[in-house]
PDB file of C-alpha atoms in Angstrom:
ATOM      1  CA  MET A   1     -29.001  -4.279  -7.957  1.00 97.00           C
ATOM      2  CA  ILE A   2     -25.763  -5.156  -9.559  1.00 98.00           C
ATOM      3  CA  ARG A   3     -22.854  -4.946  -7.988  1.00 98.00           C
ATOM      4  CA  LEU A   4     -19.267  -5.409 -10.020  1.00 97.00           C
ATOM      5  CA  ASN A   5     -15.964  -5.554  -9.039  1.00 98.00           C
ATOM      6  CA  ALA A   6     -13.273  -4.840 -11.042  1.00 97.00           C
ATOM      7  CA  PHE A   7      -9.599  -6.336 -10.384  1.00 97.00           C
ATOM      8  CA  PHE A   8      -6.458  -4.626 -11.635  1.00 97.00           C
ATOM      9  CA  THR A   9      -2.655  -4.677 -10.180  1.00 97.00           C
ATOM     10  CA  LEU A  10      -0.178  -2.256 -11.462  1.00 96.00           C
ATOM     11  CA  LYS A  11       2.666  -3.126 -14.118  1.00 95.00           C
ATOM     12  CA  GLU A  12       6.294  -2.107 -13.306  1.00 92.00           C
ATOM     13  CA  GLY A  13       6.812   1.422 -13.146  1.00 92.00           C
ATOM     14  CA  ALA A  14       3.116   2.121 -12.831  1.00 94.00           C
ATOM     15  CA  SER A  15       2.591   4.322  -9.790  1.00 93.00           C
ATOM     16  CA  THR A  16      -0.180   5.250  -7.786  1.00 93.00           C
ATOM     17  CA  GLU A  17      -0.513   8.467  -7.913  1.00 94.00           C
ATOM     18  CA  ASP A  18      -0.963   7.319 -11.396  1.00 92.00           C
ATOM     19  CA  VAL A  19      -3.617   5.773 -10.432  1.00 93.00           C
ATOM     20  CA  LEU A  20      -5.344   8.246  -9.011  1.00 93.00           C
ATOM     21  CA  ALA A  21      -4.165  10.658 -10.824  1.00 93.00           C
ATOM     22  CA  ILE A  22      -6.159   9.059 -13.780  1.00 93.00           C
ATOM     23  CA  THR A  23      -9.359   8.096 -11.496  1.00 94.00           C
ATOM     24  CA  LYS A  24     -10.276  11.115  -9.217  1.00 95.00           C
ATOM     25  CA  GLU A  25     -12.795  12.945 -11.869  1.00 95.00           C
ATOM     26  CA  LEU A  26     -13.922   8.684 -13.211  1.00 97.00           C
ATOM     27  CA  VAL A  27     -14.965   8.050  -9.717  1.00 98.00           C
ATOM     28  CA  ALA A  28     -16.554  11.674  -9.339  1.00 97.00           C
ATOM     29  CA  LYS A  29     -18.689  11.298 -12.601  1.00 98.00           C
ATOM     30  CA  SER A  30     -19.106   7.847 -12.302  1.00 98.00           C
ATOM     31  CA  ARG A  31     -21.168   8.904  -8.978  1.00 98.00           C
ATOM     32  CA  GLN A  32     -23.461  11.036 -10.427  1.00 98.00           C
ATOM     33  CA  ASP A  33     -24.197   8.622 -13.425  1.00 98.00           C
ATOM     34  CA  GLU A  34     -28.122   7.870 -13.423  1.00 97.00           C
ATOM     35  CA  GLY A  35     -28.824   4.625 -11.175  1.00 98.00           C
ATOM     36  CA  ASN A  36     -25.477   4.689 -10.038  1.00 99.00           C
ATOM     37  CA  HIS A  37     -25.501   3.759  -5.843  1.00 98.00           C
ATOM     38  CA  GLY A  38     -21.870   3.214  -5.173  1.00 98.00           C
ATOM     39  CA  TYR A  39     -18.622   3.487  -6.935  1.00 99.00           C
ATOM     40  CA  ASP A  40     -15.165   3.819  -5.286  1.00 98.00           C
ATOM     41  CA  LEU A  41     -11.687   2.817  -5.986  1.00 98.00           C
ATOM     42  CA  PHE A  42     -10.139   0.392  -3.334  1.00 98.00           C
ATOM     43  CA  GLN A  43      -6.026  -0.445  -2.338  1.00 97.00           C
ATOM     44  CA  SER A  44      -4.729  -3.621  -0.828  1.00 98.00           C
ATOM     45  CA  THR A  45      -3.268  -3.599   2.181  1.00 98.00           C
ATOM     46  CA  THR A  46      -1.558  -6.666   1.567  1.00 98.00           C
ATOM     47  CA  ASN A  47      -0.321  -5.796  -1.769  1.00 96.00           C
ATOM     48  CA  PRO A  48      -0.531  -2.130  -2.287  1.00 95.00           C
ATOM     49  CA  ARG A  49      -0.393  -2.492  -6.516  1.00 95.00           C
ATOM     50  CA  VAL A  50      -3.514  -4.007  -6.472  1.00 97.00           C
ATOM     51  CA  PHE A  51      -6.748  -2.017  -6.745  1.00 97.00           C
ATOM     52  CA  MET A  52     -10.420  -3.458  -6.686  1.00 98.00           C
ATOM     53  CA  PHE A  53     -13.192  -0.879  -8.040  1.00 98.00           C
ATOM     54  CA  CYS A  54     -16.893  -1.009  -6.149  1.00 98.00           C
ATOM     55  CA  GLU A  55     -19.908  -0.203  -8.174  1.00 98.00           C
ATOM     56  CA  SER A  56     -23.148  -0.940  -7.547  1.00 99.00           C
ATOM     57  CA  TRP A  57     -25.992   0.453 -10.520  1.00 99.00           C
ATOM     58  CA  GLU A  58     -29.510   0.223 -10.517  1.00 98.00           C
ATOM     59  CA  ASN A  59     -29.573  -2.016 -13.355  1.00 97.00           C
ATOM     60  CA  ALA A  60     -28.188  -3.492 -16.233  1.00 96.00           C
ATOM     61  CA  GLU A  61     -29.298  -0.601 -18.594  1.00 98.00           C
ATOM     62  CA  VAL A  62     -27.325   1.751 -16.610  1.00 98.00           C
ATOM     63  CA  LEU A  63     -24.706  -0.197 -16.029  1.00 97.00           C
ATOM     64  CA  ASP A  64     -24.574  -0.460 -20.278  1.00 97.00           C
ATOM     65  CA  LYS A  65     -24.968   3.756 -20.258  1.00 98.00           C
ATOM     66  CA  HIS A  66     -22.102   4.311 -17.602  1.00 98.00           C
ATOM     67  CA  SER A  67     -19.272   2.320 -19.798  1.00 97.00           C
ATOM     68  CA  LYS A  68     -19.877   4.083 -22.972  1.00 98.00           C
ATOM     69  CA  ALA A  69     -20.056   7.661 -21.536  1.00 98.00           C
ATOM     70  CA  PRO A  70     -17.258   9.727 -22.318  1.00 98.00           C
ATOM     71  CA  HIS A  71     -15.204   9.861 -18.820  1.00 97.00           C
ATOM     72  CA  PHE A  72     -15.431   6.279 -18.953  1.00 97.00           C
ATOM     73  CA  THR A  73     -14.045   5.803 -21.744  1.00 97.00           C
ATOM     74  CA  SER A  74     -11.312   7.697 -22.121  1.00 96.00           C
ATOM     75  CA  ALA A  75      -9.963   7.219 -18.222  1.00 96.00           C
ATOM     76  CA  VAL A  76      -9.748   2.859 -19.052  1.00 94.00           C
ATOM     77  CA  PRO A  77      -7.137   2.541 -21.722  1.00 94.00           C
ATOM     78  CA  VAL A  78      -5.505   5.184 -19.748  1.00 94.00           C
ATOM     79  CA  LEU A  79      -5.535   2.917 -17.211  1.00 94.00           C
ATOM     80  CA  GLY A  80      -5.416  -0.015 -18.793  1.00 92.00           C
ATOM     81  CA  ALA A  81      -1.877   0.527 -20.133  1.00 94.00           C
ATOM     82  CA  LEU A  82      -0.208   0.987 -16.266  1.00 95.00           C
ATOM     83  CA  THR A  83      -1.431  -2.641 -15.660  1.00 95.00           C
ATOM     84  CA  ALA A  84       0.217  -5.488 -16.122  1.00 94.00           C
ATOM     85  CA  ASP A  85      -2.791  -8.157 -17.193  1.00 91.00           C
ATOM     86  CA  GLY A  86      -6.320  -5.944 -17.399  1.00 89.00           C
ATOM     87  CA  LEU A  87      -8.748  -5.814 -15.474  1.00 91.00           C
ATOM     88  CA  LYS A  88     -10.843  -9.100 -14.356  1.00 95.00           C
ATOM     89  CA  ILE A  89     -14.433  -8.040 -13.571  1.00 96.00           C
ATOM     90  CA  GLU A  90     -16.434  -9.702 -11.458  1.00 97.00           C
ATOM     91  CA  SER A  91     -20.617  -8.989 -11.667  1.00 97.00           C
ATOM     92  CA  PHE A  92     -22.815 -10.015  -8.771  1.00 97.00           C
ATOM     93  CA  GLU A  93     -26.610  -9.393  -8.628  1.00 96.00           C
ATOM     94  CA  LYS A  94     -28.899  -8.485  -6.076  1.00 88.00           C
TER      95      LYS A  94
END
């Protein structure tokens, strides 16, 4: 099992509504990907400009397939343009 947490901070001028519009389909479709055991987006309670994706995957192979899926490859560049310093990703294994 792989747990992936991806953190990002919105840059000035980007809004929570922008993030939610981009990630709604990404989250819904990612949950349907083979080998997915959880895919959620959280907003910080101490800094509303900070978000975290929490993902759980069966193994590295299905995570790799997810990273090549159209719903992922189309959303990431758009989301990246809204971030102050890109995504910071931490990966964990169980």
